Amino acid sequence: MDGKLNRFIFCYFYNMLETNKIYNRDCLEGLKELPNNSVDMVLTSPPYNMRTRVRNGMYTTREKSEHFSKKYKYFGDDLSIEEYYQFHKEVLTELLRVSKIVCYNYQIVTGSKEAFFKLLGDFSDKIKDVIIWNKGGQPAMHDKVLNSCYEFV
């Protein structure tokens, strides 16, 4: 993975680390320090790989828009499909090792769709339920694309 990639996943660990403190660090490094089944619950919403797009049948990086640049100053959110898949596979493996309950919010977009369905198959024996977060409103429509107004948890 790109050494400059800052991974932002915020996990709150009840009764493990200092309470009322947010640890801003690589989630995989932090998770590997925790013992098995030491966390009651994790609720997280990892990056969606929003800047990875398909153009002329090939994956490419979408240009940074002003909106995106303000939101993620130090994070590209444009991994290759394989890097994105491997990242989530490693994170989910660690989360399932340390936590009794994992709530993993996931948005299916062009840059995450292929990885999502692979992960669904890889972790199918671990999935207890799927929650649909209905964000309300109408889905945005673009040429040949209907964006969803929900996300999976």
PDB file of C-alpha atoms in Angstrom:
ATOM      1  CA  MET A   1       0.000   0.000   0.000  1.00  0.00           C
ATOM      2  CA  ASP A   2       1.094   3.570  -0.574  1.00  0.00           C
ATOM      3  CA  GLY A   3       3.227   4.669   2.390  1.00  0.00           C
ATOM      4  CA  LYS A   4       1.620   8.118   2.345  1.00  0.00           C
ATOM      5  CA  LEU A   5      -1.847   6.709   2.878  1.00  0.00           C
ATOM      6  CA  ASN A   6      -3.369   7.844   6.134  1.00  0.00           C
ATOM      7  CA  ARG A   7      -6.053   5.415   7.206  1.00  0.00           C
ATOM      8  CA  PHE A   8      -8.825   6.990   9.183  1.00  0.00           C
ATOM      9  CA  ILE A   9     -11.053   4.620  11.048  1.00  0.00           C
ATOM     10  CA  PHE A  10     -12.170   5.725  14.451  1.00  0.00           C
ATOM     11  CA  CYS A  11     -12.813   2.937  16.910  1.00  0.00           C
ATOM     12  CA  TYR A  12     -13.938   3.574  20.461  1.00  0.00           C
ATOM     13  CA  PHE A  13     -12.647   0.945  22.858  1.00  0.00           C
ATOM     14  CA  TYR A  14     -14.698   0.722  26.037  1.00  0.00           C
ATOM     15  CA  ASN A  15     -12.673  -0.138  29.178  1.00  0.00           C
ATOM     16  CA  MET A  16      -9.501  -0.927  27.211  1.00  0.00           C
ATOM     17  CA  LEU A  17      -7.730   2.303  26.459  1.00  0.00           C
ATOM     18  CA  GLU A  18      -8.178   5.617  28.155  1.00  0.00           C
ATOM     19  CA  THR A  19     -11.865   6.505  28.076  1.00  0.00           C
ATOM     20  CA  ASN A  20     -13.050   9.735  26.461  1.00  0.00           C
ATOM     21  CA  LYS A  21      -9.993   9.850  24.251  1.00  0.00           C
ATOM     22  CA  ILE A  22      -9.813   9.504  20.471  1.00  0.00           C
ATOM     23  CA  TYR A  23      -6.734   7.772  19.109  1.00  0.00           C
ATOM     24  CA  ASN A  24      -5.839   9.140  15.677  1.00  0.00           C
ATOM     25  CA  ARG A  25      -3.516   6.496  14.297  1.00  0.00           C
ATOM     26  CA  ASP A  26      -3.373   3.680  11.815  1.00  0.00           C
ATOM     27  CA  CYS A  27      -6.255   1.425  12.837  1.00  0.00           C
ATOM     28  CA  LEU A  28      -4.379  -1.791  12.040  1.00  0.00           C
ATOM     29  CA  GLU A  29      -1.464  -0.858  14.299  1.00  0.00           C
ATOM     30  CA  GLY A  30      -3.829  -0.042  17.149  1.00  0.00           C
ATOM     31  CA  LEU A  31      -5.971  -3.131  16.706  1.00  0.00           C
ATOM     32  CA  LYS A  32      -2.952  -5.457  16.761  1.00  0.00           C
ATOM     33  CA  GLU A  33      -2.134  -4.195  20.269  1.00  0.00           C
ATOM     34  CA  LEU A  34      -5.478  -5.367  21.642  1.00  0.00           C
ATOM     35  CA  PRO A  35      -6.100  -8.845  23.072  1.00  0.00           C
ATOM     36  CA  ASN A  36      -8.727 -11.207  21.627  1.00  0.00           C
ATOM     37  CA  ASN A  37     -12.363 -10.451  22.577  1.00  0.00           C
ATOM     38  CA  SER A  38     -11.315  -7.424  24.630  1.00  0.00           C
ATOM     39  CA  VAL A  39     -13.775  -4.950  23.076  1.00  0.00           C
ATOM     40  CA  ASP A  40     -17.518  -5.024  23.688  1.00  0.00           C
ATOM     41  CA  MET A  41     -18.511  -3.373  20.402  1.00  0.00           C
ATOM     42  CA  VAL A  42     -16.976  -1.513  17.459  1.00  0.00           C
ATOM     43  CA  LEU A  43     -18.971   0.916  15.342  1.00  0.00           C
ATOM     44  CA  THR A  44     -17.018   2.279  12.397  1.00  0.00           C
ATOM     45  CA  SER A  45     -17.496   3.850   8.995  1.00  0.00           C
ATOM     46  CA  PRO A  46     -14.346   3.343   6.932  1.00  0.00           C
ATOM     47  CA  PRO A  47     -13.478   5.334   3.784  1.00  0.00           C
ATOM     48  CA  TYR A  48     -15.530   4.449   0.696  1.00  0.00           C
ATOM     49  CA  ASN A  49     -12.855   4.775  -2.011  1.00  0.00           C
ATOM     50  CA  MET A  50     -14.884   7.603  -3.516  1.00  0.00           C
ATOM     51  CA  ARG A  51     -12.235   8.813  -5.964  1.00  0.00           C
ATOM     52  CA  THR A  52     -11.797   5.452  -7.718  1.00  0.00           C
ATOM     53  CA  ARG A  53     -14.007   5.512 -10.805  1.00  0.00           C
ATOM     54  CA  VAL A  54     -14.541   3.598 -14.044  1.00  0.00           C
ATOM     55  CA  ARG A  55     -13.771   5.509 -17.232  1.00  0.00           C
ATOM     56  CA  ASN A  56     -13.918   3.782 -20.619  1.00  0.00           C
ATOM     57  CA  GLY A  57     -14.131   0.393 -18.904  1.00  0.00           C
ATOM     58  CA  MET A  58     -11.032   0.912 -16.732  1.00  0.00           C
ATOM     59  CA  TYR A  59     -10.547   1.969 -13.107  1.00  0.00           C
ATOM     60  CA  THR A  60      -9.062   5.435 -12.724  1.00  0.00           C
ATOM     61  CA  THR A  61      -8.730   8.173 -10.125  1.00  0.00           C
ATOM     62  CA  ARG A  62     -11.278  10.959 -10.153  1.00  0.00           C
ATOM     63  CA  GLU A  63      -9.877  14.467  -9.931  1.00  0.00           C
ATOM     64  CA  LYS A  64     -10.093  16.062  -6.513  1.00  0.00           C
ATOM     65  CA  SER A  65     -13.004  18.431  -6.349  1.00  0.00           C
ATOM     66  CA  GLU A  66     -13.089  21.416  -4.040  1.00  0.00           C
ATOM     67  CA  HIS A  67     -15.615  19.593  -1.827  1.00  0.00           C
ATOM     68  CA  PHE A  68     -13.439  16.485  -1.573  1.00  0.00           C
ATOM     69  CA  SER A  69     -10.250  18.464  -0.869  1.00  0.00           C
ATOM     70  CA  LYS A  70     -11.898  20.212   2.076  1.00  0.00           C
ATOM     71  CA  LYS A  71     -13.160  16.931   3.499  1.00  0.00           C
ATOM     72  CA  TYR A  72      -9.961  14.866   3.248  1.00  0.00           C
ATOM     73  CA  LYS A  73      -6.859  17.016   3.339  1.00  0.00           C
ATOM     74  CA  TYR A  74      -4.362  14.170   3.890  1.00  0.00           C
ATOM     75  CA  PHE A  75      -6.240  11.192   2.500  1.00  0.00           C
ATOM     76  CA  GLY A  76      -6.560  10.210  -1.170  1.00  0.00           C
ATOM     77  CA  ASP A  77      -9.497   7.739  -0.947  1.00  0.00           C
ATOM     78  CA  ASP A  78      -8.445   6.354  -4.335  1.00  0.00           C
ATOM     79  CA  LEU A  79      -6.921   2.918  -3.752  1.00  0.00           C
ATOM     80  CA  SER A  80      -6.787   0.290  -6.448  1.00  0.00           C
ATOM     81  CA  ILE A  81      -9.579  -2.273  -6.088  1.00  0.00           C
ATOM     82  CA  GLU A  82      -7.112  -4.898  -4.806  1.00  0.00           C
ATOM     83  CA  GLU A  83      -5.565  -2.518  -2.241  1.00  0.00           C
ATOM     84  CA  TYR A  84      -9.012  -1.455  -1.067  1.00  0.00           C
ATOM     85  CA  TYR A  85     -10.121  -5.084  -0.734  1.00  0.00           C
ATOM     86  CA  GLN A  86      -6.945  -6.099   1.165  1.00  0.00           C
ATOM     87  CA  PHE A  87      -7.260  -3.126   3.518  1.00  0.00           C
ATOM     88  CA  HIS A  88     -10.842  -4.010   4.477  1.00  0.00           C
ATOM     89  CA  LYS A  89     -10.041  -7.710   4.752  1.00  0.00           C
ATOM     90  CA  GLU A  90      -7.226  -6.973   7.220  1.00  0.00           C
ATOM     91  CA  VAL A  91      -9.320  -4.510   9.221  1.00  0.00           C
ATOM     92  CA  LEU A  92     -12.351  -6.820   9.422  1.00  0.00           C
ATOM     93  CA  THR A  93     -10.163  -9.764  10.451  1.00  0.00           C
ATOM     94  CA  GLU A  94      -8.678  -7.712  13.305  1.00  0.00           C
ATOM     95  CA  LEU A  95     -12.029  -6.247  14.353  1.00  0.00           C
ATOM     96  CA  LEU A  96     -13.591  -9.699  14.524  1.00  0.00           C
ATOM     97  CA  ARG A  97     -10.635 -10.925  16.582  1.00  0.00           C
ATOM     98  CA  VAL A  98     -10.798  -8.148  19.202  1.00  0.00           C
ATOM     99  CA  SER A  99     -14.519  -7.366  19.363  1.00  0.00           C
ATOM    100  CA  LYS A 100     -17.621  -9.263  20.417  1.00  0.00           C
ATOM    101  CA  ILE A 101     -19.823  -7.153  18.091  1.00  0.00           C
ATOM    102  CA  VAL A 102     -18.735  -5.331  14.924  1.00  0.00           C
ATOM    103  CA  CYS A 103     -20.974  -2.786  13.181  1.00  0.00           C
ATOM    104  CA  TYR A 104     -19.261  -1.932   9.896  1.00  0.00           C
ATOM    105  CA  ASN A 105     -20.930   0.853   7.911  1.00  0.00           C
ATOM    106  CA  TYR A 106     -20.341   0.388   4.179  1.00  0.00           C
ATOM    107  CA  GLN A 107     -21.401   2.400   1.149  1.00  0.00           C
ATOM    108  CA  ILE A 108     -21.331   0.721  -2.243  1.00  0.00           C
ATOM    109  CA  VAL A 109     -19.830   3.090  -4.788  1.00  0.00           C
ATOM    110  CA  THR A 110     -17.905   2.402  -7.999  1.00  0.00           C
ATOM    111  CA  GLY A 111     -14.585   2.245  -6.146  1.00  0.00           C
ATOM    112  CA  SER A 112     -15.851  -0.161  -3.476  1.00  0.00           C
ATOM    113  CA  LYS A 113     -18.406  -2.377  -5.230  1.00  0.00           C
ATOM    114  CA  GLU A 114     -16.089  -5.172  -6.362  1.00  0.00           C
ATOM    115  CA  ALA A 115     -14.340  -5.312  -2.970  1.00  0.00           C
ATOM    116  CA  PHE A 116     -17.686  -5.272  -1.126  1.00  0.00           C
ATOM    117  CA  PHE A 117     -19.009  -8.377  -2.833  1.00  0.00           C
ATOM    118  CA  LYS A 118     -15.708 -10.242  -2.355  1.00  0.00           C
ATOM    119  CA  LEU A 119     -15.718  -9.315   1.344  1.00  0.00           C
ATOM    120  CA  LEU A 120     -19.342 -10.389   1.677  1.00  0.00           C
ATOM    121  CA  GLY A 121     -18.344 -13.833   0.432  1.00  0.00           C
ATOM    122  CA  ASP A 122     -15.150 -14.020   2.520  1.00  0.00           C
ATOM    123  CA  PHE A 123     -16.941 -13.111   5.754  1.00  0.00           C
ATOM    124  CA  SER A 124     -20.362 -14.653   5.059  1.00  0.00           C
ATOM    125  CA  ASP A 125     -20.026 -17.056   7.992  1.00  0.00           C
ATOM    126  CA  LYS A 126     -19.395 -14.094  10.345  1.00  0.00           C
ATOM    127  CA  ILE A 127     -22.326 -11.893   9.241  1.00  0.00           C
ATOM    128  CA  LYS A 128     -25.120 -12.048  11.791  1.00  0.00           C
ATOM    129  CA  ASP A 129     -27.388  -9.430  10.280  1.00  0.00           C
ATOM    130  CA  VAL A 130     -27.483  -6.511   7.860  1.00  0.00           C
ATOM    131  CA  ILE A 131     -28.895  -3.150   8.857  1.00  0.00           C
ATOM    132  CA  ILE A 132     -30.014  -0.738   6.152  1.00  0.00           C
ATOM    133  CA  TRP A 133     -29.371   2.884   7.029  1.00  0.00           C
ATOM    134  CA  ASN A 134     -32.001   4.794   5.068  1.00  0.00           C
ATOM    135  CA  LYS A 135     -30.526   8.272   4.652  1.00  0.00           C
ATOM    136  CA  GLY A 136     -33.855   9.581   3.394  1.00  0.00           C
ATOM    137  CA  GLY A 137     -34.561  11.642   0.332  1.00  0.00           C
ATOM    138  CA  GLN A 138     -34.313  10.753  -3.323  1.00  0.00           C
ATOM    139  CA  PRO A 139     -31.277   9.031  -4.827  1.00  0.00           C
ATOM    140  CA  ALA A 140     -29.146  11.214  -7.087  1.00  0.00           C
ATOM    141  CA  MET A 141     -29.371  10.289 -10.751  1.00  0.00           C
ATOM    142  CA  HIS A 142     -26.593  10.755 -13.289  1.00  0.00           C
ATOM    143  CA  ASP A 143     -26.211   9.485 -16.826  1.00  0.00           C
ATOM    144  CA  LYS A 144     -26.654   5.680 -16.633  1.00  0.00           C
ATOM    145  CA  VAL A 145     -26.181   5.681 -12.818  1.00  0.00           C
ATOM    146  CA  LEU A 146     -28.648   5.651  -9.951  1.00  0.00           C
ATOM    147  CA  ASN A 147     -26.917   6.450  -6.651  1.00  0.00           C
ATOM    148  CA  SER A 148     -28.433   4.883  -3.564  1.00  0.00           C
ATOM    149  CA  CYS A 149     -29.948   6.766  -0.671  1.00  0.00           C
ATOM    150  CA  TYR A 150     -28.992   4.019   1.816  1.00  0.00           C
ATOM    151  CA  GLU A 151     -25.908   2.380   3.259  1.00  0.00           C
ATOM    152  CA  PHE A 152     -25.233  -1.030   4.780  1.00  0.00           C
ATOM    153  CA  VAL A 153     -24.226  -1.602   8.404  1.00  0.00           C
TER     154      VAL A 153
END
